[in-house]
Amino acid sequence: MYRHSKRGHWGVAGLLWERDGKRGYQFSDGKMRVFKEGYYHLLEDAQAPGDGSAKAVRRLTRLARADSVTESTRLPTLRDQILLFRRNFPEGFSGKAWMKKYRGLDARKRLKRHRDPAISDAHRLSVDKLEPLIEARDWDEIFDRLLALATGSNLVPSSHVKKLRKIRPSRDLSVAIYDWLKSDMDDDDTERRFNVLVRYLGDAATWPIVSMIGGLVDPEHHTCVRPSVYTEQGTMLLPNFKAVRRPRFKNYARYLHMAKTVSDELEAAGLPPRDLLDVYDFIWETLRKAAREDLLAQYELPPPEVVNATDEAAEQAEAA
C-alpha cells in the first residue's frame, strides 16, 4: 500500500504497473493515476487502514484494465465483462431481455436454458422430498429425479448425461446425494460428503453433473460449474488458480468463491444477480468464444490522468 504525501484525500493506493518512465497506481477513491519519473518519491509506504479502503483498492486493482499488453493479446477483465453485459442487457438481470432469455419469463415454450423452470423441477430433489424416498428405500425414484434434472436443462452436456444413464440406482448414491444437499459449506464434514458423492457417481462424476445437484436445488449458495468459461474466469480472478478434471471439494470451493466474487462485483456495479445461476449465465454470456471479439473490441476507457506534483490547476479542476 502507498499514500501520496501531498494528496492524502486520494486514499491508499496499489501499484498497477511501471513502464516508459511512468508508474500507474490505483487509489481507493476509485481513480487510477499515472506518475512521471521524478515524482515517485511522493508515493510513500502506507499501512492498510482499518476503514475498508485497502479492500477497495484490491477490488479496484483487480478490475483495472491491464494496459501492459496489446489490445489483441491481453486477457479480458471482469470490468470488460460488465461493460459488455451492460451493452447487451442495459436493464440488468431484472430486465425483460435477460428474464426472457435466461429465466424463461413469458416464454411461449420452455427451453433448456430457462432457469426458473429448472429450479422448480429441482425441488423434487430437495432434502425434504428425498427423506421419505430414502425411508422407503426407493433408490430408482431418486435416480430418476436426478436424471430428469440433468436432462431438463443445458447445464449438463448430452455426452455427460450418457455417462449418468449407465449408473445403477443404489442406496449409496441416494444417501450421498441427500448428505451433500443437507450439508453446509462451513461444516467440517462437507468436504467428505462432496468427495463421497463424487465416488458413487463414478465415471459420471463430471463437473457439470456434480455441481448441478447443489446449483439447481440451492442456487443461492451453490454454483453450477461450466469448466471452459469457469476456468478462464478463475484464472482472471484468483491467484494460482488451477483447473482439475476430476471434481474435488477444495476445487469446488474455489469455483464457488470465484462465483461469489463475481456476484459481489456485479452488485457493486449496480447489477445485483438473483442467484448464482445468473452469475453462471453472466460468465457464459461474456466469456464464451462467440463473445470474445466483442469483449475485446469495446470502446476504450478514458485515458488515465498524468499527475505532476505542481499541477494545481488539475487538482482544482478535480475538486470542482
PDB file of N, CA and C in Angstrom, residues 46-120:
ATOM      1  N   ALA A  46       2.566   2.876   3.063  1.00  0.00           N
ATOM      2  CA  ALA A  46       1.466   3.121   3.997  1.00  0.00           C
ATOM      3  C   ALA A  46       0.927   1.796   4.514  1.00  0.00           C
ATOM      4  N   GLN A  47       0.461   1.804   5.730  1.00  0.00           N
ATOM      5  CA  GLN A  47      -0.210   0.644   6.301  1.00  0.00           C
ATOM      6  C   GLN A  47      -1.661   0.604   5.819  1.00  0.00           C
ATOM      7  N   ALA A  48      -2.181  -0.584   5.682  1.00  0.00           N
ATOM      8  CA  ALA A  48      -3.581  -0.711   5.295  1.00  0.00           C
ATOM      9  C   ALA A  48      -4.469  -0.174   6.408  1.00  0.00           C
ATOM     10  N   PRO A  49      -5.266   0.866   6.138  1.00  0.00           N
ATOM     11  CA  PRO A  49      -6.157   1.406   7.167  1.00  0.00           C
ATOM     12  C   PRO A  49      -7.280   0.436   7.495  1.00  0.00           C
ATOM     13  N   GLY A  50      -7.914   0.661   8.593  1.00  0.00           N
ATOM     14  CA  GLY A  50      -8.980  -0.236   9.027  1.00  0.00           C
ATOM     15  C   GLY A  50     -10.361   0.198   8.595  1.00  0.00           C
ATOM     16  N   ASP A  51     -10.436   1.101   7.613  1.00  0.00           N
ATOM     17  CA  ASP A  51     -11.737   1.620   7.195  1.00  0.00           C
ATOM     18  C   ASP A  51     -12.296   0.930   5.957  1.00  0.00           C
ATOM     19  N   GLY A  52     -11.635  -0.127   5.514  1.00  0.00           N
ATOM     20  CA  GLY A  52     -12.112  -0.849   4.349  1.00  0.00           C
ATOM     21  C   GLY A  52     -11.558  -0.359   3.031  1.00  0.00           C
ATOM     22  N   SER A  53     -10.794   0.745   3.049  1.00  0.00           N
ATOM     23  CA  SER A  53     -10.282   1.291   1.800  1.00  0.00           C
ATOM     24  C   SER A  53      -9.238   0.391   1.152  1.00  0.00           C
ATOM     25  N   ALA A  54      -8.481  -0.339   1.972  1.00  0.00           N
ATOM     26  CA  ALA A  54      -7.495  -1.259   1.402  1.00  0.00           C
ATOM     27  C   ALA A  54      -8.196  -2.355   0.611  1.00  0.00           C
ATOM     28  N   LYS A  55      -9.333  -2.833   1.119  1.00  0.00           N
ATOM     29  CA  LYS A  55     -10.112  -3.839   0.397  1.00  0.00           C
ATOM     30  C   LYS A  55     -10.623  -3.269  -0.915  1.00  0.00           C
ATOM     31  N   ALA A  56     -11.015  -1.982  -0.881  1.00  0.00           N
ATOM     32  CA  ALA A  56     -11.488  -1.327  -2.104  1.00  0.00           C
ATOM     33  C   ALA A  56     -10.381  -1.257  -3.138  1.00  0.00           C
ATOM     34  N   VAL A  57      -9.164  -0.960  -2.685  1.00  0.00           N
ATOM     35  CA  VAL A  57      -8.036  -0.886  -3.613  1.00  0.00           C
ATOM     36  C   VAL A  57      -7.799  -2.243  -4.267  1.00  0.00           C
ATOM     37  N   ARG A  58      -7.834  -3.293  -3.467  1.00  0.00           N
ATOM     38  CA  ARG A  58      -7.616  -4.620  -4.036  1.00  0.00           C
ATOM     39  C   ARG A  58      -8.698  -4.967  -5.052  1.00  0.00           C
ATOM     40  N   ARG A  59      -9.935  -4.596  -4.746  1.00  0.00           N
ATOM     41  CA  ARG A  59     -11.026  -4.865  -5.680  1.00  0.00           C
ATOM     42  C   ARG A  59     -10.866  -4.061  -6.956  1.00  0.00           C
ATOM     43  N   LEU A  60     -10.565  -2.767  -6.816  1.00  0.00           N
ATOM     44  CA  LEU A  60     -10.422  -1.910  -7.982  1.00  0.00           C
ATOM     45  C   LEU A  60      -9.202  -2.284  -8.817  1.00  0.00           C
ATOM     46  N   THR A  61      -8.141  -2.698  -8.146  1.00  0.00           N
ATOM     47  CA  THR A  61      -6.948  -3.122  -8.866  1.00  0.00           C
ATOM     48  C   THR A  61      -7.237  -4.354  -9.696  1.00  0.00           C
ATOM     49  N   ARG A  62      -8.019  -5.257  -9.137  1.00  0.00           N
ATOM     50  CA  ARG A  62      -8.385  -6.466  -9.874  1.00  0.00           C
ATOM     51  C   ARG A  62      -9.227  -6.115 -11.091  1.00  0.00           C
ATOM     52  N   LEU A  63     -10.051  -5.079 -10.962  1.00  0.00           N
ATOM     53  CA  LEU A  63     -10.914  -4.689 -12.071  1.00  0.00           C
ATOM     54  C   LEU A  63     -10.224  -3.786 -13.082  1.00  0.00           C
ATOM     55  N   ALA A  64      -9.149  -3.105 -12.643  1.00  0.00           N
ATOM     56  CA  ALA A  64      -8.475  -2.160 -13.523  1.00  0.00           C
ATOM     57  C   ALA A  64      -7.918  -2.879 -14.753  1.00  0.00           C
ATOM     58  N   ARG A  65      -7.976  -2.227 -15.863  1.00  0.00           N
ATOM     59  CA  ARG A  65      -7.514  -2.855 -17.082  1.00  0.00           C
ATOM     60  C   ARG A  65      -6.003  -2.897 -17.136  1.00  0.00           C
ATOM     61  N   ALA A  66      -5.454  -4.016 -17.564  1.00  0.00           N
ATOM     62  CA  ALA A  66      -4.001  -4.172 -17.656  1.00  0.00           C
ATOM     63  C   ALA A  66      -3.552  -3.656 -19.014  1.00  0.00           C
ATOM     64  N   ASP A  67      -2.945  -2.481 -19.049  1.00  0.00           N
ATOM     65  CA  ASP A  67      -2.507  -1.878 -20.305  1.00  0.00           C
ATOM     66  C   ASP A  67      -1.081  -2.262 -20.682  1.00  0.00           C
ATOM     67  N   SER A  68      -0.485  -3.212 -19.965  1.00  0.00           N
ATOM     68  CA  SER A  68       0.895  -3.575 -20.227  1.00  0.00           C
ATOM     69  C   SER A  68       1.036  -4.528 -21.414  1.00  0.00           C
ATOM     70  N   VAL A  69      -0.089  -4.984 -21.978  1.00  0.00           N
ATOM     71  CA  VAL A  69      -0.053  -5.816 -23.169  1.00  0.00           C
ATOM     72  C   VAL A  69      -0.959  -5.201 -24.212  1.00  0.00           C
ATOM     73  N   THR A  70      -0.849  -5.633 -25.432  1.00  0.00           N
ATOM     74  CA  THR A  70      -1.607  -5.037 -26.508  1.00  0.00           C
ATOM     75  C   THR A  70      -3.061  -5.449 -26.456  1.00  0.00           C
ATOM     76  N   GLU A  71      -3.885  -4.689 -27.149  1.00  0.00           N
ATOM     77  CA  GLU A  71      -5.323  -4.967 -27.170  1.00  0.00           C
ATOM     78  C   GLU A  71      -5.614  -6.337 -27.755  1.00  0.00           C
ATOM     79  N   SER A  72      -4.776  -6.786 -28.679  1.00  0.00           N
ATOM     80  CA  SER A  72      -5.033  -8.056 -29.354  1.00  0.00           C
ATOM     81  C   SER A  72      -4.613  -9.262 -28.522  1.00  0.00           C
ATOM     82  N   THR A  73      -3.736  -9.060 -27.542  1.00  0.00           N
ATOM     83  CA  THR A  73      -3.234 -10.206 -26.789  1.00  0.00           C
ATOM     84  C   THR A  73      -3.649 -10.224 -25.340  1.00  0.00           C
ATOM     85  N   ARG A  74      -4.154  -9.126 -24.822  1.00  0.00           N
ATOM     86  CA  ARG A  74      -4.449  -9.084 -23.398  1.00  0.00           C
ATOM     87  C   ARG A  74      -5.662  -9.946 -23.055  1.00  0.00           C
ATOM     88  N   LEU A  75      -5.685 -10.435 -21.849  1.00  0.00           N
ATOM     89  CA  LEU A  75      -6.846 -11.162 -21.355  1.00  0.00           C
ATOM     90  C   LEU A  75      -7.945 -10.178 -20.996  1.00  0.00           C
ATOM     91  N   PRO A  76      -9.201 -10.548 -21.162  1.00  0.00           N
ATOM     92  CA  PRO A  76     -10.277  -9.665 -20.715  1.00  0.00           C
ATOM     93  C   PRO A  76     -10.301  -9.593 -19.191  1.00  0.00           C
ATOM     94  N   THR A  77     -10.914  -8.566 -18.677  1.00  0.00           N
ATOM     95  CA  THR A  77     -11.064  -8.412 -17.242  1.00  0.00           C
ATOM     96  C   THR A  77     -12.542  -8.433 -16.898  1.00  0.00           C
ATOM     97  N   LEU A  78     -12.822  -8.555 -15.614  1.00  0.00           N
ATOM     98  CA  LEU A  78     -14.209  -8.546 -15.168  1.00  0.00           C
ATOM     99  C   LEU A  78     -14.874  -7.219 -15.508  1.00  0.00           C
ATOM    100  N   ARG A  79     -14.091  -6.149 -15.498  1.00  0.00           N
ATOM    101  CA  ARG A  79     -14.649  -4.849 -15.869  1.00  0.00           C
ATOM    102  C   ARG A  79     -15.107  -4.870 -17.330  1.00  0.00           C
ATOM    103  N   ASP A  80     -14.310  -5.492 -18.209  1.00  0.00           N
ATOM    104  CA  ASP A  80     -14.724  -5.639 -19.607  1.00  0.00           C
ATOM    105  C   ASP A  80     -16.027  -6.429 -19.703  1.00  0.00           C
ATOM    106  N   GLN A  81     -16.122  -7.489 -18.920  1.00  0.00           N
ATOM    107  CA  GLN A  81     -17.320  -8.326 -18.948  1.00  0.00           C
ATOM    108  C   GLN A  81     -18.557  -7.523 -18.552  1.00  0.00           C
ATOM    109  N   ILE A  82     -18.413  -6.719 -17.503  1.00  0.00           N
ATOM    110  CA  ILE A  82     -19.550  -5.925 -17.029  1.00  0.00           C
ATOM    111  C   ILE A  82     -19.960  -4.899 -18.075  1.00  0.00           C
ATOM    112  N   LEU A  83     -18.983  -4.293 -18.745  1.00  0.00           N
ATOM    113  CA  LEU A  83     -19.295  -3.332 -19.802  1.00  0.00           C
ATOM    114  C   LEU A  83     -20.053  -4.011 -20.943  1.00  0.00           C
ATOM    115  N   LEU A  84     -19.612  -5.202 -21.325  1.00  0.00           N
ATOM    116  CA  LEU A  84     -20.284  -5.938 -22.391  1.00  0.00           C
ATOM    117  C   LEU A  84     -21.692  -6.334 -21.967  1.00  0.00           C
ATOM    118  N   PHE A  85     -21.833  -6.761 -20.727  1.00  0.00           N
ATOM    119  CA  PHE A  85     -23.146  -7.146 -20.220  1.00  0.00           C
ATOM    120  C   PHE A  85     -24.102  -5.954 -20.233  1.00  0.00           C
ATOM    121  N   ARG A  86     -23.613  -4.790 -19.799  1.00  0.00           N
ATOM    122  CA  ARG A  86     -24.464  -3.584 -19.808  1.00  0.00           C
ATOM    123  C   ARG A  86     -24.904  -3.234 -21.223  1.00  0.00           C
ATOM    124  N   ARG A  87     -24.021  -3.448 -22.183  1.00  0.00           N
ATOM    125  CA  ARG A  87     -24.362  -3.122 -23.560  1.00  0.00           C
ATOM    126  C   ARG A  87     -25.448  -4.043 -24.093  1.00  0.00           C
ATOM    127  N   ASN A  88     -25.349  -5.312 -23.769  1.00  0.00           N
ATOM    128  CA  ASN A  88     -26.318  -6.285 -24.287  1.00  0.00           C
ATOM    129  C   ASN A  88     -27.595  -6.371 -23.452  1.00  0.00           C
ATOM    130  N   PHE A  89     -27.455  -6.088 -22.146  1.00  0.00           N
ATOM    131  CA  PHE A  89     -28.616  -6.152 -21.247  1.00  0.00           C
ATOM    132  C   PHE A  89     -28.637  -4.895 -20.368  1.00  0.00           C
ATOM    133  N   PRO A  90     -29.002  -3.755 -20.956  1.00  0.00           N
ATOM    134  CA  PRO A  90     -28.926  -2.477 -20.216  1.00  0.00           C
ATOM    135  C   PRO A  90     -29.782  -2.433 -18.958  1.00  0.00           C
ATOM    136  N   GLU A  91     -30.822  -3.247 -18.887  1.00  0.00           N
ATOM    137  CA  GLU A  91     -31.676  -3.259 -17.701  1.00  0.00           C
ATOM    138  C   GLU A  91     -31.209  -4.285 -16.675  1.00  0.00           C
ATOM    139  N   GLY A  92     -30.104  -4.943 -16.945  1.00  0.00           N
ATOM    140  CA  GLY A  92     -29.533  -5.871 -15.984  1.00  0.00           C
ATOM    141  C   GLY A  92     -30.291  -7.182 -15.883  1.00  0.00           C
ATOM    142  N   PHE A  93     -30.093  -7.845 -14.754  1.00  0.00           N
ATOM    143  CA  PHE A  93     -30.681  -9.175 -14.564  1.00  0.00           C
ATOM    144  C   PHE A  93     -32.187  -9.135 -14.359  1.00  0.00           C
ATOM    145  N   SER A  94     -32.705  -7.991 -13.966  1.00  0.00           N
ATOM    146  CA  SER A  94     -34.154  -7.879 -13.747  1.00  0.00           C
ATOM    147  C   SER A  94     -34.889  -7.375 -14.978  1.00  0.00           C
ATOM    148  N   GLY A  95     -34.147  -7.040 -16.029  1.00  0.00           N
ATOM    149  CA  GLY A  95     -34.769  -6.540 -17.249  1.00  0.00           C
ATOM    150  C   GLY A  95     -35.465  -7.633 -18.048  1.00  0.00           C
ATOM    151  N   LYS A  96     -36.355  -7.223 -18.919  1.00  0.00           N
ATOM    152  CA  LYS A  96     -37.147  -8.171 -19.698  1.00  0.00           C
ATOM    153  C   LYS A  96     -36.267  -9.039 -20.598  1.00  0.00           C
ATOM    154  N   ALA A  97     -35.234  -8.439 -21.190  1.00  0.00           N
ATOM    155  CA  ALA A  97     -34.392  -9.183 -22.126  1.00  0.00           C
ATOM    156  C   ALA A  97     -33.717 -10.369 -21.435  1.00  0.00           C
ATOM    157  N   TRP A  98     -33.130 -10.116 -20.260  1.00  0.00           N
ATOM    158  CA  TRP A  98     -32.462 -11.194 -19.531  1.00  0.00           C
ATOM    159  C   TRP A  98     -33.467 -12.199 -18.989  1.00  0.00           C
ATOM    160  N   MET A  99     -34.540 -11.693 -18.408  1.00  0.00           N
ATOM    161  CA  MET A  99     -35.530 -12.566 -17.784  1.00  0.00           C
ATOM    162  C   MET A  99     -36.167 -13.496 -18.813  1.00  0.00           C
ATOM    163  N   LYS A 100     -36.386 -13.013 -20.022  1.00  0.00           N
ATOM    164  CA  LYS A 100     -36.979 -13.859 -21.056  1.00  0.00           C
ATOM    165  C   LYS A 100     -35.972 -14.862 -21.588  1.00  0.00           C
ATOM    166  N   LYS A 101     -34.725 -14.414 -21.815  1.00  0.00           N
ATOM    167  CA  LYS A 101     -33.729 -15.294 -22.426  1.00  0.00           C
ATOM    168  C   LYS A 101     -33.259 -16.385 -21.485  1.00  0.00           C
ATOM    169  N   TYR A 102     -32.963 -16.009 -20.228  1.00  0.00           N
ATOM    170  CA  TYR A 102     -32.335 -16.973 -19.325  1.00  0.00           C
ATOM    171  C   TYR A 102     -33.239 -17.495 -18.207  1.00  0.00           C
ATOM    172  N   ARG A 103     -34.229 -16.713 -17.811  1.00  0.00           N
ATOM    173  CA  ARG A 103     -35.089 -17.198 -16.729  1.00  0.00           C
ATOM    174  C   ARG A 103     -36.387 -17.798 -17.246  1.00  0.00           C
ATOM    175  N   GLY A 104     -36.741 -17.520 -18.501  1.00  0.00           N
ATOM    176  CA  GLY A 104     -37.934 -18.118 -19.089  1.00  0.00           C
ATOM    177  C   GLY A 104     -39.206 -17.335 -18.845  1.00  0.00           C
ATOM    178  N   LEU A 105     -39.084 -16.071 -18.440  1.00  0.00           N
ATOM    179  CA  LEU A 105     -40.268 -15.260 -18.168  1.00  0.00           C
ATOM    180  C   LEU A 105     -41.046 -14.985 -19.452  1.00  0.00           C
ATOM    181  N   ASP A 106     -42.349 -15.270 -19.411  1.00  0.00           N
ATOM    182  CA  ASP A 106     -43.260 -15.030 -20.541  1.00  0.00           C
ATOM    183  C   ASP A 106     -42.843 -15.787 -21.800  1.00  0.00           C
ATOM    184  N   ALA A 107     -42.100 -16.854 -21.639  1.00  0.00           N
ATOM    185  CA  ALA A 107     -41.691 -17.642 -22.806  1.00  0.00           C
ATOM    186  C   ALA A 107     -42.842 -18.521 -23.285  1.00  0.00           C
ATOM    187  N   ARG A 108     -43.042 -18.582 -24.578  1.00  0.00           N
ATOM    188  CA  ARG A 108     -44.104 -19.419 -25.128  1.00  0.00           C
ATOM    189  C   ARG A 108     -43.782 -20.897 -24.979  1.00  0.00           C
ATOM    190  N   LYS A 109     -42.497 -21.210 -25.019  1.00  0.00           N
ATOM    191  CA  LYS A 109     -42.057 -22.590 -24.917  1.00  0.00           C
ATOM    192  C   LYS A 109     -40.858 -22.671 -23.991  1.00  0.00           C
ATOM    193  N   ARG A 110     -40.845 -23.661 -23.139  1.00  0.00           N
ATOM    194  CA  ARG A 110     -39.695 -23.837 -22.242  1.00  0.00           C
ATOM    195  C   ARG A 110     -38.483 -24.305 -23.034  1.00  0.00           C
ATOM    196  N   LEU A 111     -37.366 -23.624 -22.806  1.00  0.00           N
ATOM    197  CA  LEU A 111     -36.104 -24.013 -23.411  1.00  0.00           C
ATOM    198  C   LEU A 111     -35.164 -24.517 -22.323  1.00  0.00           C
ATOM    199  N   LYS A 112     -34.154 -25.262 -22.723  1.00  0.00           N
ATOM    200  CA  LYS A 112     -33.245 -25.842 -21.736  1.00  0.00           C
ATOM    201  C   LYS A 112     -32.414 -24.788 -21.016  1.00  0.00           C
ATOM    202  N   ARG A 113     -32.296 -23.593 -21.565  1.00  0.00           N
ATOM    203  CA  ARG A 113     -31.527 -22.551 -20.891  1.00  0.00           C
ATOM    204  C   ARG A 113     -32.362 -21.779 -19.874  1.00  0.00           C
ATOM    205  N   HIS A 114     -33.661 -22.043 -19.805  1.00  0.00           N
ATOM    206  CA  HIS A 114     -34.533 -21.328 -18.872  1.00  0.00           C
ATOM    207  C   HIS A 114     -34.324 -21.863 -17.456  1.00  0.00           C
ATOM    208  N   ARG A 115     -33.909 -20.986 -16.554  1.00  0.00           N
ATOM    209  CA  ARG A 115     -33.501 -21.419 -15.218  1.00  0.00           C
ATOM    210  C   ARG A 115     -34.661 -21.585 -14.244  1.00  0.00           C
ATOM    211  N   ASP A 116     -35.652 -20.726 -14.292  1.00  0.00           N
ATOM    212  CA  ASP A 116     -36.737 -20.813 -13.308  1.00  0.00           C
ATOM    213  C   ASP A 116     -37.481 -22.151 -13.376  1.00  0.00           C
ATOM    214  N   PRO A 117     -37.825 -22.673 -14.565  1.00  0.00           N
ATOM    215  CA  PRO A 117     -38.458 -23.998 -14.601  1.00  0.00           C
ATOM    216  C   PRO A 117     -37.536 -25.099 -14.085  1.00  0.00           C
ATOM    217  N   ALA A 118     -36.235 -24.971 -14.357  1.00  0.00           N
ATOM    218  CA  ALA A 118     -35.296 -25.991 -13.869  1.00  0.00           C
ATOM    219  C   ALA A 118     -35.205 -25.969 -12.352  1.00  0.00           C
ATOM    220  N   ILE A 119     -35.228 -24.768 -11.769  1.00  0.00           N
ATOM    221  CA  ILE A 119     -35.196 -24.651 -10.310  1.00  0.00           C
ATOM    222  C   ILE A 119     -36.466 -25.268  -9.711  1.00  0.00           C
ATOM    223  N   SER A 120     -37.586 -25.016 -10.365  1.00  0.00           N
ATOM    224  CA  SER A 120     -38.851 -25.586  -9.896  1.00  0.00           C
ATOM    225  C   SER A 120     -38.794 -27.117  -9.926  1.00  0.00           C
TER     226      SER A 120
END
